[in-house]
PDB file of C-alpha atoms and ligand atoms in Angstrom:
ATOM      1  CA  UNK A 208       0.270  -0.134  -0.259  1.00 49.00           C
ATOM      2  CA  UNK A 209       1.114   3.460  -0.628  1.00 69.00           C
ATOM      3  CA  UNK A 210       2.070   5.632   1.980  1.00 81.00           C
ATOM      4  CA  UNK A 211       1.519   9.685   1.889  1.00 87.00           C
ATOM      5  CA  UNK A 212       2.957  11.875   3.666  1.00 88.00           C
ATOM      6  CA  UNK A 213       0.652  14.172   2.985  1.00 89.00           C
ATOM      7  CA  UNK A 214      -2.458  12.074   5.100  1.00 87.00           C
ATOM      8  CA  UNK A 215      -0.412  11.995   8.686  1.00 87.00           C
ATOM      9  CA  UNK A 216       0.111  14.729  10.780  1.00 91.00           C
ATOM     10  CA  UNK A 217       2.330  14.180  12.611  1.00 91.00           C
ATOM     11  CA  UNK A 218       2.348  14.797  16.635  1.00 92.00           C
ATOM     12  CA  UNK A 219       4.849  12.371  18.530  1.00 96.00           C
ATOM     13  CA  UNK A 220       4.617  12.691  23.578  1.00 98.00           C
ATOM     14  CA  UNK A 221       7.637  11.810  25.098  1.00 98.00           C
ATOM     15  CA  UNK A 222       9.315   9.223  27.033  1.00 98.00           C
ATOM     16  CA  UNK A 223       7.429  10.451  30.564  1.00 98.00           C
ATOM     17  CA  UNK A 224       4.423   9.957  28.809  1.00 98.00           C
ATOM     18  CA  UNK A 225       5.263   6.769  26.597  1.00 98.00           C
ATOM     19  CA  UNK A 226       6.549   4.592  30.531  1.00 98.00           C
ATOM     20  CA  UNK A 227       3.066   5.972  32.486  1.00 98.00           C
ATOM     21  CA  UNK A 228       1.115   5.124  29.375  1.00 98.00           C
ATOM     22  CA  UNK A 229       1.979   1.748  29.373  1.00 98.00           C
ATOM     23  CA  UNK A 230       3.417   1.087  32.987  1.00 98.00           C
ATOM     24  CA  UNK A 231       7.298   0.490  32.523  1.00 98.00           C
ATOM     25  CA  UNK A 232       9.313  -0.075  35.376  1.00 98.00           C
ATOM     26  CA  UNK A 233      12.903   0.088  35.557  1.00 98.00           C
ATOM     27  CA  UNK A 234      13.072  -3.161  35.049  1.00 98.00           C
ATOM     28  CA  UNK A 235      10.418  -2.974  32.056  1.00 98.00           C
ATOM     29  CA  UNK A 236      13.087  -0.234  30.574  1.00 98.00           C
ATOM     30  CA  UNK A 237      15.877  -3.046  31.043  1.00 98.00           C
ATOM     31  CA  UNK A 238      14.056  -5.471  28.332  1.00 98.00           C
ATOM     32  CA  UNK A 239      14.901  -5.640  24.379  1.00 98.00           C
ATOM     33  CA  UNK A 240      11.551  -3.278  23.142  1.00 98.00           C
ATOM     34  CA  UNK A 241       9.673  -3.144  20.336  1.00 98.00           C
ATOM     35  CA  UNK A 242       7.350   0.681  19.532  1.00 98.00           C
ATOM     36  CA  UNK A 243       5.084   0.501  16.547  1.00 98.00           C
ATOM     37  CA  UNK A 244       3.475   3.566  15.330  1.00 98.00           C
ATOM     38  CA  UNK A 245       6.252   5.045  17.237  1.00 98.00           C
ATOM     39  CA  UNK A 246       5.596   8.609  14.056  1.00 97.00           C
ATOM     40  CA  UNK A 247       7.272  11.366  16.069  1.00 98.00           C
ATOM     41  CA  UNK A 248       7.059  10.251  19.349  1.00 98.00           C
ATOM     42  CA  UNK A 249      10.822  11.224  21.382  1.00 98.00           C
ATOM     43  CA  UNK A 250      10.816   7.890  23.039  1.00 98.00           C
ATOM     44  CA  UNK A 251      13.041   5.456  20.592  1.00 98.00           C
ATOM     45  CA  UNK A 252      15.400   8.357  20.931  1.00 98.00           C
ATOM     46  CA  UNK A 253      15.686   9.217  25.065  1.00 98.00           C
ATOM     47  CA  UNK A 254      14.665   5.558  25.685  1.00 98.00           C
ATOM     48  CA  UNK A 255      18.772   4.568  23.922  1.00 98.00           C
ATOM     49  CA  UNK A 256      19.762   7.599  25.304  1.00 98.00           C
ATOM     50  CA  UNK A 257      19.634   5.632  28.873  1.00 98.00           C
ATOM     51  CA  UNK A 258      21.199   3.301  27.440  1.00 98.00           C
ATOM     52  CA  UNK A 259      17.493   1.096  27.047  1.00 98.00           C
ATOM     53  CA  UNK A 260      16.909  -1.140  23.303  1.00 98.00           C
ATOM     54  CA  UNK A 261      13.858   0.299  22.022  1.00 98.00           C
ATOM     55  CA  UNK A 262      13.508  -0.622  17.991  1.00 98.00           C
ATOM     56  CA  UNK A 263      10.540   1.367  16.409  1.00 98.00           C
ATOM     57  CA  UNK A 264       8.474   0.652  13.498  1.00 98.00           C
ATOM     58  CA  UNK A 265       6.867   3.328  11.455  1.00 98.00           C
ATOM     59  CA  UNK A 266       5.387   3.545   7.108  1.00 97.00           C
ATOM     60  CA  UNK A 267       6.935   7.584   7.891  1.00 97.00           C
ATOM     61  CA  UNK A 268      10.448   6.455   8.542  1.00 98.00           C
ATOM     62  CA  UNK A 269      10.367   6.528   5.291  1.00 97.00           C
ATOM     63  CA  UNK A 270      10.439  10.238   4.463  1.00 96.00           C
ATOM     64  CA  UNK A 271      13.431  12.256   4.668  1.00 96.00           C
ATOM     65  CA  UNK A 272      14.325  14.362   8.341  1.00 97.00           C
ATOM     66  CA  UNK A 273      13.653  16.745   6.039  1.00 97.00           C
ATOM     67  CA  UNK A 274      10.475  16.040   5.225  1.00 96.00           C
ATOM     68  CA  UNK A 275       9.138  15.187   7.761  1.00 97.00           C
ATOM     69  CA  UNK A 276      10.271  18.604   9.534  1.00 97.00           C
ATOM     70  CA  UNK A 277       8.165  20.412   7.077  1.00 96.00           C
ATOM     71  CA  UNK A 278       5.280  17.951   7.339  1.00 96.00           C
ATOM     72  CA  UNK A 279       5.475  18.638  10.757  1.00 96.00           C
ATOM     73  CA  UNK A 280       5.320  22.393  10.728  1.00 95.00           C
ATOM     74  CA  UNK A 281       2.851  22.570   7.981  1.00 95.00           C
ATOM     75  CA  UNK A 282      -0.078  20.922  10.410  1.00 95.00           C
ATOM     76  CA  UNK A 283       1.110  22.188  14.048  1.00 95.00           C
ATOM     77  CA  UNK A 284      -0.791  25.619  13.476  1.00 94.00           C
ATOM     78  CA  UNK A 285      -4.054  23.465  12.782  1.00 95.00           C
ATOM     79  CA  UNK A 286      -3.440  20.551  15.031  1.00 94.00           C
ATOM     80  CA  UNK A 287      -3.268  23.532  17.965  1.00 95.00           C
ATOM     81  CA  UNK A 288      -6.333  25.019  16.920  1.00 95.00           C
ATOM     82  CA  UNK A 289      -8.277  21.803  17.068  1.00 94.00           C
ATOM     83  CA  UNK A 290      -7.179  21.547  20.452  1.00 94.00           C
ATOM     84  CA  UNK A 291      -8.441  24.603  21.310  1.00 95.00           C
ATOM     85  CA  UNK A 292     -12.062  23.708  19.732  1.00 95.00           C
ATOM     86  CA  UNK A 293     -12.335  20.857  21.316  1.00 94.00           C
ATOM     87  CA  UNK A 294     -10.431  21.565  25.524  1.00 95.00           C
ATOM     88  CA  UNK A 295     -13.331  19.707  27.397  1.00 95.00           C
ATOM     89  CA  UNK A 296     -12.748  16.506  25.696  1.00 94.00           C
ATOM     90  CA  UNK A 297      -9.019  16.815  27.059  1.00 95.00           C
ATOM     91  CA  UNK A 298      -7.889  17.253  31.155  1.00 96.00           C
ATOM     92  CA  UNK A 299      -5.356  19.912  31.768  1.00 97.00           C
ATOM     93  CA  UNK A 300      -3.981  18.632  35.444  1.00 95.00           C
ATOM     94  CA  UNK A 301      -0.561  18.215  34.388  1.00 94.00           C
ATOM     95  CA  UNK A 302      -0.805  19.664  30.386  1.00 95.00           C
ATOM     96  CA  UNK A 303      -3.010  23.053  31.620  1.00 96.00           C
ATOM     97  CA  UNK A 304      -2.818  24.860  28.400  1.00 96.00           C
ATOM     98  CA  UNK A 305      -2.716  24.548  25.295  1.00 96.00           C
ATOM     99  CA  UNK A 306       0.792  26.549  24.440  1.00 96.00           C
ATOM    100  CA  UNK A 307       2.367  24.139  27.232  1.00 97.00           C
ATOM    101  CA  UNK A 308       0.927  20.923  25.426  1.00 96.00           C
ATOM    102  CA  UNK A 309       2.740  23.320  22.355  1.00 96.00           C
ATOM    103  CA  UNK A 310       5.118  23.085  23.620  1.00 97.00           C
ATOM    104  CA  UNK A 311       5.394  19.437  25.304  1.00 97.00           C
ATOM    105  CA  UNK A 312       5.256  17.721  21.795  1.00 97.00           C
ATOM    106  CA  UNK A 313       7.318  20.265  19.430  1.00 97.00           C
ATOM    107  CA  UNK A 314      10.179  19.454  21.099  1.00 98.00           C
ATOM    108  CA  UNK A 315       9.105  15.535  21.610  1.00 98.00           C
ATOM    109  CA  UNK A 316       8.856  16.135  17.695  1.00 98.00           C
ATOM    110  CA  UNK A 317      12.518  17.831  18.106  1.00 98.00           C
ATOM    111  CA  UNK A 318      14.340  15.068  20.014  1.00 98.00           C
ATOM    112  CA  UNK A 319      12.534  12.674  17.078  1.00 98.00           C
ATOM    113  CA  UNK A 320      14.427  14.727  14.413  1.00 98.00           C
ATOM    114  CA  UNK A 321      18.206  15.233  15.556  1.00 98.00           C
ATOM    115  CA  UNK A 322      18.260  11.951  15.886  1.00 98.00           C
ATOM    116  CA  UNK A 323      16.310  10.922  13.057  1.00 98.00           C
ATOM    117  CA  UNK A 324      19.184  10.125  10.449  1.00 96.00           C
ATOM    118  CA  UNK A 325      21.305   9.036  12.741  1.00 97.00           C
ATOM    119  CA  UNK A 326      18.610   6.159  14.746  1.00 98.00           C
ATOM    120  CA  UNK A 327      18.164   4.249  11.246  1.00 98.00           C
ATOM    121  CA  UNK A 328      22.155   4.482  10.869  1.00 98.00           C
ATOM    122  CA  UNK A 329      21.151   2.711  13.901  1.00 98.00           C
ATOM    123  CA  UNK A 330      18.288   0.061  12.927  1.00 98.00           C
ATOM    124  CA  UNK A 331      15.936   2.005  15.398  1.00 98.00           C
ATOM    125  CA  UNK A 332      14.115   3.866  13.474  1.00 98.00           C
ATOM    126  CA  UNK A 333      12.212   0.853  10.448  1.00 98.00           C
ATOM    127  CA  UNK A 334      10.021   1.815   7.668  1.00 98.00           C
ATOM    128  CA  UNK A 335       7.622  -0.767   8.413  1.00 98.00           C
ATOM    129  CA  UNK A 336       3.062  -1.026   7.960  1.00 97.00           C
ATOM    130  CA  UNK A 337       1.475  -3.326   9.515  1.00 98.00           C
ATOM    131  CA  UNK A 338       0.494  -5.701   9.439  1.00 98.00           C
ATOM    132  CA  UNK A 339       3.514  -6.737   6.943  1.00 98.00           C
ATOM    133  CA  UNK A 340       5.277  -8.999   8.209  1.00 98.00           C
ATOM    134  CA  UNK A 341       8.047  -7.661   9.857  1.00 98.00           C
ATOM    135  CA  UNK A 342      11.840  -7.990   9.233  1.00 97.00           C
ATOM    136  CA  UNK A 343      12.538  -9.771  12.981  1.00 98.00           C
ATOM    137  CA  UNK A 344      12.698 -13.219  13.553  1.00 98.00           C
ATOM    138  CA  UNK A 345       9.850 -14.913  16.405  1.00 98.00           C
ATOM    139  CA  UNK A 346      10.257 -13.339  20.051  1.00 98.00           C
ATOM    140  CA  UNK A 347      12.317 -10.709  18.741  1.00 98.00           C
ATOM    141  CA  UNK A 348      11.442  -8.582  22.302  1.00 98.00           C
ATOM    142  CA  UNK A 349      10.374  -8.414  25.211  1.00 98.00           C
ATOM    143  CA  UNK A 350       7.802  -5.718  25.071  1.00 98.00           C
ATOM    144  CA  UNK A 351       6.082  -4.623  21.690  1.00 98.00           C
ATOM    145  CA  UNK A 352       4.097  -1.248  22.539  1.00 98.00           C
ATOM    146  CA  UNK A 353       1.297   0.839  20.482  1.00 98.00           C
ATOM    147  CA  UNK A 354      -0.006   4.186  21.865  1.00 98.00           C
ATOM    148  CA  UNK A 355      -2.654   6.189  19.567  1.00 96.00           C
ATOM    149  CA  UNK A 356      -2.157   3.507  17.224  1.00 97.00           C
ATOM    150  CA  UNK A 357      -3.800   0.035  17.038  1.00 97.00           C
ATOM    151  CA  UNK A 358      -7.836   0.012  18.450  1.00 97.00           C
ATOM    152  CA  UNK A 359      -7.620   3.701  18.859  1.00 95.00           C
ATOM    153  CA  UNK A 360      -8.320   3.705  14.074  1.00 94.00           C
ATOM    154  CA  UNK A 361     -11.360   1.612  14.059  1.00 94.00           C
ATOM    155  CA  UNK A 362     -11.529   3.113  10.564  1.00 95.00           C
ATOM    156  CA  UNK A 363      -9.323   0.605   9.965  1.00 96.00           C
ATOM    157  CA  UNK A 364     -11.255  -2.225  10.780  1.00 96.00           C
ATOM    158  CA  UNK A 365     -11.272  -6.037  12.713  1.00 97.00           C
ATOM    159  CA  UNK A 366      -9.647  -7.709  10.410  1.00 98.00           C
ATOM    160  CA  UNK A 367      -6.309  -5.264  10.110  1.00 98.00           C
ATOM    161  CA  UNK A 368      -6.371  -5.429  13.403  1.00 98.00           C
ATOM    162  CA  UNK A 369      -6.231  -8.827  14.451  1.00 98.00           C
ATOM    163  CA  UNK A 370      -3.819  -9.041  11.082  1.00 98.00           C
ATOM    164  CA  UNK A 371      -1.368  -6.750  13.001  1.00 98.00           C
ATOM    165  CA  UNK A 372      -1.544  -7.732  17.152  1.00 98.00           C
ATOM    166  CA  UNK A 373      -1.327 -11.137  15.701  1.00 98.00           C
ATOM    167  CA  UNK A 374       2.093  -9.936  13.520  1.00 98.00           C
ATOM    168  CA  UNK A 375       3.271  -8.127  16.844  1.00 98.00           C
ATOM    169  CA  UNK A 376       2.594 -11.209  19.120  1.00 98.00           C
ATOM    170  CA  UNK A 377       5.258 -12.895  16.342  1.00 98.00           C
ATOM    171  CA  UNK A 378       7.796 -10.873  17.440  1.00 98.00           C
ATOM    172  CA  UNK A 379       6.977  -9.655  20.738  1.00 98.00           C
ATOM    173  CA  UNK A 380       6.012 -12.305  23.757  1.00 98.00           C
ATOM    174  CA  UNK A 381       4.122  -9.312  25.063  1.00 98.00           C
ATOM    175  CA  UNK A 382       2.153  -6.359  23.136  1.00 98.00           C
ATOM    176  CA  UNK A 383       1.007  -3.079  25.413  1.00 98.00           C
ATOM    177  CA  UNK A 384      -1.750  -1.072  23.279  1.00 98.00           C
ATOM    178  CA  UNK A 385      -3.041   2.326  24.317  1.00 98.00           C
ATOM    179  CA  UNK A 386      -5.623   3.491  25.078  1.00 97.00           C
ATOM    180  CA  UNK A 387      -8.822   1.602  25.032  1.00 96.00           C
ATOM    181  CA  UNK A 388     -10.718   3.447  22.771  1.00 94.00           C
ATOM    182  CA  UNK A 389     -11.301   5.144  19.275  1.00 93.00           C
ATOM    183  CA  UNK A 390     -10.511   8.909  18.289  1.00 90.00           C
ATOM    184  CA  UNK A 391     -13.373  10.129  19.957  1.00 88.00           C
ATOM    185  CA  UNK A 392     -12.883   8.256  23.531  1.00 88.00           C
ATOM    186  CA  UNK A 393     -15.932   6.028  22.650  1.00 90.00           C
ATOM    187  CA  UNK A 394     -14.591   2.318  23.503  1.00 88.00           C
ATOM    188  CA  UNK A 395     -16.611  -0.087  20.553  1.00 89.00           C
ATOM    189  CA  UNK A 396     -17.636  -2.874  19.798  1.00 94.00           C
ATOM    190  CA  UNK A 397     -14.737  -3.697  17.467  1.00 95.00           C
ATOM    191  CA  UNK A 398     -12.256  -3.248  20.309  1.00 95.00           C
ATOM    192  CA  UNK A 399     -13.792  -5.614  22.760  1.00 96.00           C
ATOM    193  CA  UNK A 400     -14.137  -8.222  19.140  1.00 97.00           C
ATOM    194  CA  UNK A 401     -10.200  -7.756  19.416  1.00 97.00           C
ATOM    195  CA  UNK A 402      -9.975  -8.007  22.972  1.00 97.00           C
ATOM    196  CA  UNK A 403     -12.266 -11.105  23.074  1.00 97.00           C
ATOM    197  CA  UNK A 404     -10.266 -12.757  19.643  1.00 98.00           C
ATOM    198  CA  UNK A 405      -6.880 -12.251  22.044  1.00 98.00           C
ATOM    199  CA  UNK A 406      -8.165 -13.409  25.218  1.00 97.00           C
ATOM    200  CA  UNK A 407      -8.706 -17.314  23.689  1.00 96.00           C
ATOM    201  CA  UNK A 408      -5.319 -17.821  22.860  1.00 96.00           C
ATOM    202  CA  UNK A 409      -3.375 -15.611  25.201  1.00 97.00           C
ATOM    203  CA  UNK A 410      -3.241 -14.105  28.774  1.00 97.00           C
ATOM    204  CA  UNK A 411      -4.825 -10.544  28.235  1.00 98.00           C
ATOM    205  CA  UNK A 412      -5.494  -8.195  31.501  1.00 98.00           C
ATOM    206  CA  UNK A 413      -6.643  -4.124  31.327  1.00 98.00           C
ATOM    207  CA  UNK A 414      -5.107  -2.019  33.287  1.00 98.00           C
ATOM    208  CA  UNK A 415      -6.166   1.160  34.306  1.00 97.00           C
ATOM    209  CA  UNK A 416      -3.297   4.190  33.806  1.00 97.00           C
ATOM    210  CA  UNK A 417      -3.029   7.441  35.971  1.00 95.00           C
ATOM    211  CA  UNK A 418      -2.540   9.059  31.847  1.00 96.00           C
ATOM    212  CA  UNK A 419      -5.192  10.817  31.009  1.00 96.00           C
ATOM    213  CA  UNK A 420      -5.291  12.848  29.038  1.00 95.00           C
ATOM    214  CA  UNK A 421      -7.543  12.672  26.030  1.00 94.00           C
ATOM    215  CA  UNK A 422     -11.499  12.260  29.056  1.00 94.00           C
ATOM    216  CA  UNK A 423     -11.343   8.806  29.070  1.00 93.00           C
ATOM    217  CA  UNK A 424      -8.563   7.058  27.627  1.00 95.00           C
ATOM    218  CA  UNK A 425      -7.477   5.752  30.876  1.00 96.00           C
ATOM    219  CA  UNK A 426      -7.244   2.224  29.890  1.00 97.00           C
ATOM    220  CA  UNK A 427      -4.146   0.102  28.360  1.00 98.00           C
ATOM    221  CA  UNK A 428      -4.267  -3.492  27.322  1.00 98.00           C
ATOM    222  CA  UNK A 429      -1.452  -5.840  27.813  1.00 98.00           C
ATOM    223  CA  UNK A 430      -1.745  -9.035  25.780  1.00 98.00           C
ATOM    224  CA  UNK A 431       1.130 -12.121  26.817  1.00 98.00           C
ATOM    225  CA  UNK A 432       2.022 -15.399  25.060  1.00 94.00           C
ATOM    226  CA  UNK A 433       1.155 -18.632  27.746  1.00 79.00           C
ATOM    227  CA  UNK A 434       5.134 -19.256  27.456  1.00 67.00           C
TER     228      UNK A 434
HETATM  229  C1  SAM B 115      -1.073   8.792  16.171  1.00 59.92           C
HETATM  230  S1  SAM B 115      -0.112   8.976  16.099  1.00 59.92           S
HETATM  231  C2  SAM B 115       0.734   7.747  17.459  1.00 59.92           C
HETATM  232  C3  SAM B 115       2.778   8.467  17.200  1.00 59.92           C
HETATM  233  C4  SAM B 115       3.343   7.699  19.051  1.00 59.92           C
HETATM  234  N1  SAM B 115       3.076   6.988  18.792  1.00 59.92           N
HETATM  235  C5  SAM B 115       3.299   8.884  20.200  1.00 59.92           C
HETATM  236  O1  SAM B 115       1.437   7.782  20.738  1.00 59.92           O
HETATM  237  O2  SAM B 115       3.281   9.310  19.872  1.00 59.92           O
HETATM  238  C6  SAM B 115      -0.037   7.561  14.876  1.00 59.92           C
HETATM  239  C7  SAM B 115       0.821   6.532  14.494  1.00 59.92           C
HETATM  240  O3  SAM B 115       0.856   5.821  13.284  1.00 59.92           O
HETATM  241  C8  SAM B 115       1.086   4.939  12.400  1.00 59.92           C
HETATM  242  N2  SAM B 115       0.648   4.366  11.330  1.00 59.92           N
HETATM  243  C9  SAM B 115      -0.483   4.824  10.427  1.00 59.92           C
HETATM  244  N3  SAM B 115      -0.882   3.416  10.166  1.00 59.92           N
HETATM  245  C10 SAM B 115       0.281   2.804   9.936  1.00 59.92           C
HETATM  246  C11 SAM B 115       0.551   0.996  10.041  1.00 59.92           C
HETATM  247  N4  SAM B 115      -0.057   0.579   9.114  1.00 59.92           N
HETATM  248  N5  SAM B 115       1.305   0.489  10.803  1.00 59.92           N
HETATM  249  C12 SAM B 115       1.732   1.262  11.658  1.00 59.92           C
HETATM  250  N6  SAM B 115       2.491   1.551  12.018  1.00 59.92           N
HETATM  251  C13 SAM B 115       1.004   2.692  11.780  1.00 59.92           C
HETATM  252  C14 SAM B 115       1.498   7.111  11.736  1.00 59.92           C
HETATM  253  O4  SAM B 115       2.452   6.604  10.958  1.00 59.92           O
HETATM  254  C15 SAM B 115       1.235   6.851  12.735  1.00 59.92           C
HETATM  255  O5  SAM B 115       3.479   8.054  12.995  1.00 59.92           O
END
C-alpha cells in the first residue's frame, strides 16, 4: 500500500508519557522493546540515550528528516487550533494549557528529528507498515508497544487489527496497547471483539493508568504469550 506523507498528521509523545501510558517499570526499560507506529515520538531517542534497547517501526520512516520536519510545521497550527476548539475533551491537570501542550509535543518531535538520521543508521527506526510481516525473528522483543494507533483507528477494521496484533505477537513476547478507545474517546464493539479474539489464546489483562489526557483514555491492554 502506498503511504502518502500528506495523509499523516505527525504528532509525538515523550518518554515520560510512554512510561506512564504503558506502565513501563525500571525493569521493563532493561528489556528489548519494540514500538509500533511510534512516528515522531521521542521515546526511542530518549530511551536509547538512557541505555535501553528500543526499535521503532512506522511507515513515516521512509521519508527524510527534512520531509518530516516540513510536514510537522505544515500541520502544527491546524492541530493546535483543533485542540483549542475541543478543549473540553481533554484533562488539563498535568498539562495545563494548549501552549504548554504545544511546547511538550514540539520538544518531543524536535528530539525525534535530531535523532532520526543517526537512529536509522543504527537500525532503531525501521520503515514498516503493519500488518505486513516484520523483518524480525519470532520473539525478538520482550515488549511491543502501540500508543495511539492500534485499536484507536477503528475505521481500519477488525481484520486489520487482528492481523497487525498477531504479527506483533509473533515477534514480541508481550504486547501493550494504549488507549482502549477510538479517536472520539468512545469504547467500541470492534475493540471489544478484538480483545475477545486474543483472550482465546493469550493471557489478556486491562489496567487503568494515571495517564489520562484525552478524557476516558486511561486503559492499557496487555496481551502476553502463555509461555
Ligand atoms: C497518532 S500517531 C502516534 C505516534 C506515537 N505512537 C505517539 O503516541 O506519540 C499514529 C502513528 O501510526 C502510524 N501508522 C499509521 N499507519 C500505520 C501502519 N499501517 N503500521 C504502523 N504504523 C502506522 C503513523 O504513521 C503515526 O506515526
